[in-house]
mmCIF file of C-alpha atoms in Angstrom:
data_model
loop_
_atom_site.group_PDB
_atom_site.id
_atom_site.type_symbol
_atom_site.label_atom_id
_atom_site.label_comp_id
_atom_site.label_asym_id
_atom_site.label_seq_id
_atom_site.Cartn_x
_atom_site.Cartn_y
_atom_site.Cartn_z
ATOM 1 C CA UNK A 1 80.477 60.366 -40.844
ATOM 2 C CA UNK A 2 78.237 63.332 -40.522
ATOM 3 C CA UNK A 3 76.301 61.330 -42.285
ATOM 4 C CA UNK A 4 75.714 58.787 -39.818
ATOM 5 C CA UNK A 5 76.012 61.331 -36.864
ATOM 6 C CA UNK A 6 72.707 63.102 -38.291
ATOM 7 C CA UNK A 7 71.427 59.359 -38.446
ATOM 8 C CA UNK A 8 71.793 58.668 -35.102
ATOM 9 C CA UNK A 9 70.613 62.085 -33.958
ATOM 10 C CA UNK A 10 67.559 61.563 -35.787
ATOM 11 C CA UNK A 11 66.925 58.458 -33.981
ATOM 12 C CA UNK A 12 67.398 59.432 -30.750
ATOM 13 C CA UNK A 13 65.121 62.398 -31.357
ATOM 14 C CA UNK A 14 62.648 59.984 -32.161
ATOM 15 C CA UNK A 15 62.640 57.816 -29.575
ATOM 16 C CA UNK A 16 62.656 60.767 -26.836
ATOM 17 C CA UNK A 17 58.941 61.644 -28.930
ATOM 18 C CA UNK A 18 58.068 57.997 -28.526
ATOM 19 C CA UNK A 19 58.927 58.560 -24.941
ATOM 20 C CA UNK A 20 57.100 61.466 -24.290
ATOM 21 C CA UNK A 21 54.255 60.622 -25.533
ATOM 22 C CA UNK A 22 53.799 57.235 -23.552
ATOM 23 C CA UNK A 23 53.294 58.533 -20.327
ATOM 24 C CA UNK A 24 50.833 61.072 -21.742
ATOM 25 C CA UNK A 25 48.726 58.407 -23.231
ATOM 26 C CA UNK A 26 49.091 55.974 -20.208
ATOM 27 C CA UNK A 27 47.674 59.149 -17.796
ATOM 28 C CA UNK A 28 44.199 59.715 -20.151
ATOM 29 C CA UNK A 29 43.184 55.850 -19.994
ATOM 30 C CA UNK A 30 43.808 55.779 -16.419
ATOM 31 C CA UNK A 31 41.473 59.213 -16.433
ATOM 32 C CA UNK A 32 39.310 57.597 -18.624
ATOM 33 C CA UNK A 33 38.400 54.114 -16.724
ATOM 34 C CA UNK A 34 38.283 55.617 -13.130
ATOM 35 C CA UNK A 35 36.005 55.251 -11.096
ATOM 36 C CA UNK A 36 34.363 51.703 -13.436
ATOM 37 C CA UNK A 37 35.235 48.044 -12.941
ATOM 38 C CA UNK A 38 38.230 46.506 -13.694
ATOM 39 C CA UNK A 39 36.218 42.984 -14.607
ATOM 40 C CA UNK A 40 34.086 42.643 -17.603
ATOM 41 C CA UNK A 41 30.371 40.691 -17.951
ATOM 42 C CA UNK A 42 29.871 39.232 -21.094
ATOM 43 C CA UNK A 43 25.759 37.382 -21.606
ATOM 44 C CA UNK A 44 26.034 33.815 -23.095
ATOM 45 C CA UNK A 45 23.283 32.002 -24.616
ATOM 46 C CA UNK A 46 21.717 29.536 -22.238
ATOM 47 C CA UNK A 47 23.073 25.299 -22.847
ATOM 48 C CA UNK A 48 21.390 22.351 -23.337
ATOM 49 C CA UNK A 49 23.444 19.627 -22.498
ATOM 50 C CA UNK A 50 23.060 16.166 -24.357
ATOM 51 C CA UNK A 51 24.282 12.448 -23.904
ATOM 52 C CA UNK A 52 25.966 11.831 -27.080
ATOM 53 C CA UNK A 53 23.658 10.279 -30.056
ATOM 54 C CA UNK A 54 25.284 9.752 -33.150
ATOM 55 C CA UNK A 55 24.072 11.811 -36.369
ATOM 56 C CA UNK A 56 23.464 10.457 -40.019
ATOM 57 C CA UNK A 57 26.626 12.243 -41.563
ATOM 58 C CA UNK A 58 27.576 14.019 -38.618
ATOM 59 C CA UNK A 59 28.925 11.632 -36.537
ATOM 60 C CA UNK A 60 31.864 9.106 -38.209
ATOM 61 C CA UNK A 61 30.780 5.627 -36.096
ATOM 62 C CA UNK A 62 28.661 2.573 -38.059
ATOM 63 C CA UNK A 63 25.587 2.600 -36.209
ATOM 64 C CA UNK A 64 21.528 1.065 -36.297
ATOM 65 C CA UNK A 65 18.696 2.112 -35.178
ATOM 66 C CA UNK A 66 15.098 0.555 -33.589
ATOM 67 C CA UNK A 67 11.855 2.954 -33.370
ATOM 68 C CA UNK A 68 9.437 2.711 -31.628
ATOM 69 C CA UNK A 69 6.893 1.446 -34.295
ATOM 70 C CA UNK A 70 9.544 -1.203 -34.937
ATOM 71 C CA UNK A 71 8.868 -1.952 -31.458
ATOM 72 C CA UNK A 72 5.430 -1.840 -31.298
ATOM 73 C CA UNK A 73 5.985 -4.676 -34.105
ATOM 74 C CA UNK A 74 8.332 -6.375 -32.906
ATOM 75 C CA UNK A 75 7.918 -6.733 -29.120
ATOM 76 C CA UNK A 76 6.078 -9.187 -27.189
ATOM 77 C CA UNK A 77 7.765 -10.903 -24.324
ATOM 78 C CA UNK A 78 11.196 -11.125 -25.436
ATOM 79 C CA UNK A 79 14.281 -9.443 -23.960
ATOM 80 C CA UNK A 80 16.507 -6.889 -24.977
ATOM 81 C CA UNK A 81 19.122 -8.702 -26.668
ATOM 82 C CA UNK A 82 16.731 -10.782 -29.559
ATOM 83 C CA UNK A 83 15.603 -7.553 -31.210
ATOM 84 C CA UNK A 84 18.772 -5.947 -31.097
ATOM 85 C CA UNK A 85 19.906 -9.650 -33.213
ATOM 86 C CA UNK A 86 18.152 -8.416 -35.509
ATOM 87 C CA UNK A 87 20.792 -5.595 -36.703
ATOM 88 C CA UNK A 88 24.155 -6.410 -39.161
ATOM 89 C CA UNK A 89 26.499 -7.909 -36.733
ATOM 90 C CA UNK A 90 24.757 -8.700 -34.076
ATOM 91 C CA UNK A 91 24.040 -12.283 -32.258
ATOM 92 C CA UNK A 92 22.563 -13.312 -29.064
ATOM 93 C CA UNK A 93 22.348 -16.128 -26.690
ATOM 94 C CA UNK A 94 19.670 -17.879 -24.311
ATOM 95 C CA UNK A 95 19.782 -19.967 -21.601
ATOM 96 C CA UNK A 96 16.498 -21.139 -21.672
ATOM 97 C CA UNK A 97 16.411 -20.951 -24.881
ATOM 98 C CA UNK A 98 13.268 -19.561 -25.892
ATOM 99 C CA UNK A 99 14.771 -16.265 -25.570
ATOM 100 C CA UNK A 100 12.777 -15.848 -21.784
ATOM 101 C CA UNK A 101 15.205 -15.412 -19.452
ATOM 102 C CA UNK A 102 18.896 -15.188 -19.515
ATOM 103 C CA UNK A 103 20.258 -14.280 -22.386
ATOM 104 C CA UNK A 104 23.867 -12.561 -23.629
ATOM 105 C CA UNK A 105 25.280 -10.252 -26.889
ATOM 106 C CA UNK A 106 27.334 -10.296 -28.042
ATOM 107 C CA UNK A 107 28.604 -7.556 -31.416
ATOM 108 C CA UNK A 108 31.356 -8.202 -33.550
ATOM 109 C CA UNK A 109 32.561 -10.731 -31.744
ATOM 110 C CA UNK A 110 33.006 -8.949 -28.169
ATOM 111 C CA UNK A 111 31.339 -10.318 -25.272
ATOM 112 C CA UNK A 112 28.253 -8.173 -23.339
ATOM 113 C CA UNK A 113 31.762 -7.253 -21.706
ATOM 114 C CA UNK A 114 32.612 -5.505 -24.542
ATOM 115 C CA UNK A 115 29.216 -4.049 -24.599
ATOM 116 C CA UNK A 116 28.000 -0.478 -23.210
ATOM 117 C CA UNK A 117 24.842 -0.551 -22.531
ATOM 118 C CA UNK A 118 23.303 3.244 -21.255
ATOM 119 C CA UNK A 119 19.570 3.690 -20.724
ATOM 120 C CA UNK A 120 18.694 7.701 -20.835
ATOM 121 C CA UNK A 121 22.592 7.980 -21.306
ATOM 122 C CA UNK A 122 23.009 6.171 -17.309
ATOM 123 C CA UNK A 123 25.621 3.584 -17.590
ATOM 124 C CA UNK A 124 23.494 -0.087 -17.234
ATOM 125 C CA UNK A 125 26.764 -2.490 -16.745
ATOM 126 C CA UNK A 126 27.482 -4.168 -13.874
ATOM 127 C CA UNK A 127 30.864 -2.327 -11.884
ATOM 128 C CA UNK A 128 31.601 -5.442 -10.595
ATOM 129 C CA UNK A 129 31.896 -8.243 -13.566
ATOM 130 C CA UNK A 130 31.093 -5.483 -16.818
ATOM 131 C CA UNK A 131 28.014 -7.441 -16.963
ATOM 132 C CA UNK A 132 24.582 -6.149 -18.300
ATOM 133 C CA UNK A 133 22.144 -8.607 -16.742
ATOM 134 C CA UNK A 134 19.059 -8.333 -18.867
ATOM 135 C CA UNK A 135 17.029 -10.876 -17.496
ATOM 136 C CA UNK A 136 17.408 -7.147 -14.799
ATOM 137 C CA UNK A 137 14.760 -4.985 -17.731
ATOM 138 C CA UNK A 138 11.638 -8.153 -18.659
ATOM 139 C CA UNK A 139 9.891 -6.108 -20.699
ATOM 140 C CA UNK A 140 11.559 -3.211 -21.173
ATOM 141 C CA UNK A 141 11.334 -2.704 -25.111
ATOM 142 C CA UNK A 142 7.437 -1.501 -23.384
ATOM 143 C CA UNK A 143 8.903 1.407 -22.835
ATOM 144 C CA UNK A 144 11.317 2.786 -25.061
ATOM 145 C CA UNK A 145 10.336 5.375 -27.856
ATOM 146 C CA UNK A 146 14.219 4.181 -29.613
ATOM 147 C CA UNK A 147 16.875 2.083 -29.243
ATOM 148 C CA UNK A 148 20.295 2.954 -30.966
ATOM 149 C CA UNK A 149 23.271 0.619 -31.484
ATOM 150 C CA UNK A 150 26.977 2.116 -32.199
ATOM 151 C CA UNK A 151 28.977 -0.925 -33.588
ATOM 152 C CA UNK A 152 33.168 -0.869 -32.833
ATOM 153 C CA UNK A 153 35.145 1.132 -30.606
ATOM 154 C CA UNK A 154 32.361 3.816 -29.141
ATOM 155 C CA UNK A 155 33.264 7.336 -27.533
ATOM 156 C CA UNK A 156 34.604 8.245 -24.615
ATOM 157 C CA UNK A 157 31.694 9.249 -23.059
ATOM 158 C CA UNK A 158 31.007 5.240 -22.957
ATOM 159 C CA UNK A 159 33.171 4.501 -21.708
ATOM 160 C CA UNK A 160 36.276 1.197 -22.037
ATOM 161 C CA UNK A 161 33.456 -0.974 -22.236
ATOM 162 C CA UNK A 162 33.023 -0.067 -25.240
ATOM 163 C CA UNK A 163 34.892 -1.947 -27.608
ATOM 164 C CA UNK A 164 32.802 -3.687 -28.987
ATOM 165 C CA UNK A 165 30.398 -0.792 -29.184
ATOM 166 C CA UNK A 166 27.141 0.685 -27.647
ATOM 167 C CA UNK A 167 23.870 -0.002 -27.253
ATOM 168 C CA UNK A 168 21.967 3.626 -25.916
ATOM 169 C CA UNK A 169 18.003 2.689 -24.795
ATOM 170 C CA UNK A 170 15.364 5.641 -24.996
ATOM 171 C CA UNK A 171 12.334 5.860 -22.315
ATOM 172 C CA UNK A 172 9.309 6.454 -24.075
ATOM 173 C CA UNK A 173 7.576 10.222 -24.136
ATOM 174 C CA UNK A 174 4.549 9.743 -22.181
ATOM 175 C CA UNK A 175 3.113 12.856 -21.171
ATOM 176 C CA UNK A 176 1.889 13.636 -25.199
ATOM 177 C CA UNK A 177 -1.032 10.667 -24.179
ATOM 178 C CA UNK A 178 -3.875 10.310 -21.711
ATOM 179 C CA UNK A 179 -5.124 6.797 -21.424
ATOM 180 C CA UNK A 180 -4.970 3.343 -19.296
ATOM 181 C CA UNK A 181 -4.836 0.053 -21.361
ATOM 182 C CA UNK A 182 -4.579 -3.490 -20.149
ATOM 183 C CA UNK A 183 -3.873 -6.781 -22.321
ATOM 184 C CA UNK A 184 -2.954 -10.427 -22.270
ATOM 185 C CA UNK A 185 -1.692 -13.004 -24.072
ATOM 186 C CA UNK A 186 -0.833 -16.771 -24.107
ATOM 187 C CA UNK A 187 1.856 -17.836 -26.642
ATOM 188 C CA UNK A 188 2.127 -21.609 -27.161
ATOM 189 C CA UNK A 189 5.579 -23.457 -28.375
ATOM 190 C CA UNK A 190 6.228 -26.915 -30.185
ATOM 191 C CA UNK A 191 8.824 -28.157 -27.460
ATOM 192 C CA UNK A 192 9.355 -27.383 -24.024
ATOM 193 C CA UNK A 193 10.553 -28.016 -21.115
ATOM 194 C CA UNK A 194 8.239 -31.379 -19.045
ATOM 195 C CA UNK A 195 7.026 -31.864 -16.002
ATOM 196 C CA UNK A 196 9.983 -33.374 -14.861
ATOM 197 C CA UNK A 197 11.978 -29.555 -14.189
ATOM 198 C CA UNK A 198 11.557 -27.547 -10.767
ATOM 199 C CA UNK A 199 9.388 -25.098 -12.217
ATOM 200 C CA UNK A 200 6.397 -22.831 -9.573
ATOM 201 C CA UNK A 201 2.415 -24.541 -10.042
ATOM 202 C CA UNK A 202 2.305 -20.342 -11.050
ATOM 203 C CA UNK A 203 4.208 -21.513 -14.305
ATOM 204 C CA UNK A 204 2.434 -21.432 -17.435
ATOM 205 C CA UNK A 205 0.869 -24.788 -18.227
ATOM 206 C CA UNK A 206 2.200 -24.885 -22.396
ATOM 207 C CA UNK A 207 5.131 -21.844 -23.758
ATOM 208 C CA UNK A 208 4.331 -18.833 -22.177
ATOM 209 C CA UNK A 209 2.215 -15.532 -21.029
ATOM 210 C CA UNK A 210 1.477 -11.844 -20.188
ATOM 211 C CA UNK A 211 -0.340 -9.906 -18.143
ATOM 212 C CA UNK A 212 0.104 -6.054 -18.690
ATOM 213 C CA UNK A 213 -1.621 -2.807 -16.639
ATOM 214 C CA UNK A 214 -0.511 1.029 -18.163
ATOM 215 C CA UNK A 215 -1.836 4.360 -16.939
ATOM 216 C CA UNK A 216 -0.977 8.035 -18.497
ATOM 217 C CA UNK A 217 -2.063 10.606 -16.797
ATOM 218 C CA UNK A 218 -1.053 12.772 -20.064
ATOM 219 C CA UNK A 219 0.303 16.444 -19.474
ATOM 220 C CA UNK A 220 -2.028 18.249 -16.961
ATOM 221 C CA UNK A 221 -1.319 22.064 -16.695
ATOM 222 C CA UNK A 222 -1.049 23.966 -13.398
ATOM 223 C CA UNK A 223 -0.274 27.587 -13.632
ATOM 224 C CA UNK A 224 3.520 27.309 -12.609
ATOM 225 C CA UNK A 225 4.097 24.948 -16.092
ATOM 226 C CA UNK A 226 2.444 21.214 -16.284
ATOM 227 C CA UNK A 227 2.935 17.419 -14.650
ATOM 228 C CA UNK A 228 2.348 13.972 -15.884
ATOM 229 C CA UNK A 229 2.705 10.556 -14.277
ATOM 230 C CA UNK A 230 2.934 7.222 -16.206
ATOM 231 C CA UNK A 231 3.068 3.822 -14.423
ATOM 232 C CA UNK A 232 3.476 -0.137 -15.932
ATOM 233 C CA UNK A 233 3.423 -3.382 -13.890
ATOM 234 C CA UNK A 234 3.808 -6.411 -15.884
ATOM 235 C CA UNK A 235 4.167 -10.269 -15.300
ATOM 236 C CA UNK A 236 5.716 -12.479 -18.114
ATOM 237 C CA UNK A 237 5.765 -16.107 -16.893
ATOM 238 C CA UNK A 238 7.155 -19.026 -19.068
ATOM 239 C CA UNK A 239 7.956 -23.348 -19.264
ATOM 240 C CA UNK A 240 11.265 -22.456 -20.870
ATOM 241 C CA UNK A 241 12.228 -24.726 -23.345
ATOM 242 C CA UNK A 242 14.750 -27.019 -21.921
ATOM 243 C CA UNK A 243 14.202 -28.405 -18.492
ATOM 244 C CA UNK A 244 14.323 -26.677 -15.350
ATOM 245 C CA UNK A 245 14.633 -23.854 -17.815
ATOM 246 C CA UNK A 246 11.088 -22.060 -16.365
ATOM 247 C CA UNK A 247 11.111 -18.044 -15.756
ATOM 248 C CA UNK A 248 8.754 -15.976 -13.425
ATOM 249 C CA UNK A 249 9.156 -11.867 -14.133
ATOM 250 C CA UNK A 250 7.800 -9.457 -12.489
ATOM 251 C CA UNK A 251 8.572 -6.307 -13.728
ATOM 252 C CA UNK A 252 7.351 -2.111 -13.166
ATOM 253 C CA UNK A 253 7.912 1.404 -14.930
ATOM 254 C CA UNK A 254 6.857 4.864 -13.138
ATOM 255 C CA UNK A 255 7.657 7.682 -14.075
ATOM 256 C CA UNK A 256 7.126 11.161 -13.332
ATOM 257 C CA UNK A 257 7.847 14.751 -14.587
ATOM 258 C CA UNK A 258 7.358 17.923 -14.042
ATOM 259 C CA UNK A 259 7.751 21.092 -16.555
ATOM 260 C CA UNK A 260 8.898 24.212 -15.138
ATOM 261 C CA UNK A 261 9.348 27.339 -17.485
ATOM 262 C CA UNK A 262 12.592 27.316 -16.999
ATOM 263 C CA UNK A 263 13.480 23.953 -15.949
ATOM 264 C CA UNK A 264 11.962 20.101 -16.624
ATOM 265 C CA UNK A 265 12.234 17.125 -14.127
ATOM 266 C CA UNK A 266 11.924 13.856 -15.004
ATOM 267 C CA UNK A 267 12.341 10.161 -12.870
ATOM 268 C CA UNK A 268 12.147 6.616 -14.047
ATOM 269 C CA UNK A 269 11.674 3.518 -11.902
ATOM 270 C CA UNK A 270 12.192 0.326 -12.824
ATOM 271 C CA UNK A 271 12.384 -3.604 -11.719
ATOM 272 C CA UNK A 272 10.733 -6.309 -10.308
ATOM 273 C CA UNK A 273 10.736 -9.489 -8.546
ATOM 274 C CA UNK A 274 12.199 -12.074 -10.312
ATOM 275 C CA UNK A 275 12.512 -15.595 -10.063
ATOM 276 C CA UNK A 276 14.034 -18.639 -12.660
ATOM 277 C CA UNK A 277 14.852 -21.654 -13.286
ATOM 278 C CA UNK A 278 18.875 -22.261 -14.371
ATOM 279 C CA UNK A 279 19.212 -24.144 -17.581
ATOM 280 C CA UNK A 280 22.875 -24.003 -19.619
#
């Protein structure tokens, strides 16, 4: 019984000591921090946010790429789906029969409405029906640096339309070269829409033609940084493979970039008036 009483008094003494010391610690801390702000400030390194692209060995998705060198060898006048159809699990269909005009893309059995298309990370699927009308992008391949095609269900930032896959188009870097370039070409095909169709007088007599003019200022350095300007104007005309399948596609691509010490701004504007005879 006495042992129990002694043990109880010992615990009470320890508790009293703790209660006695704690207020002194709090008073000392308040005196130490008196006159200082309670807000702590942390400085972190700068962060650059970019659109998500797959990386080999890091991203768990099946993908393929078409480089700038591949585009220079393969692209002439055809629509982009014709280039993408060279990749696995990808096919395309052309209403005009020669891949100039209305073309549609299919990936892993999913139609165009389930394939997400982005240009520099900006979605291009029509908000009404989720389709991508490739006829609105004639000769865009001339201004692409890289095409990455991800097959299968895409990442969350690509949206619900990426069940079949996603196509990420990256425009070319024009600031490293100064040039003026003009090109023209004439193509022939064995079969084409005959003279009974309603093609305009400006449509080519044979198969197709392409005329293009490009201008690049290169990097112009200034005291505050630098800037660069690029412009392209193209015209693609085709008789088509089927009757009433002619196409007259005019396109432009304008880009301006300003390079500052801490901030870079680039604006791309592309489009153009197009007309064609729909045949399907």
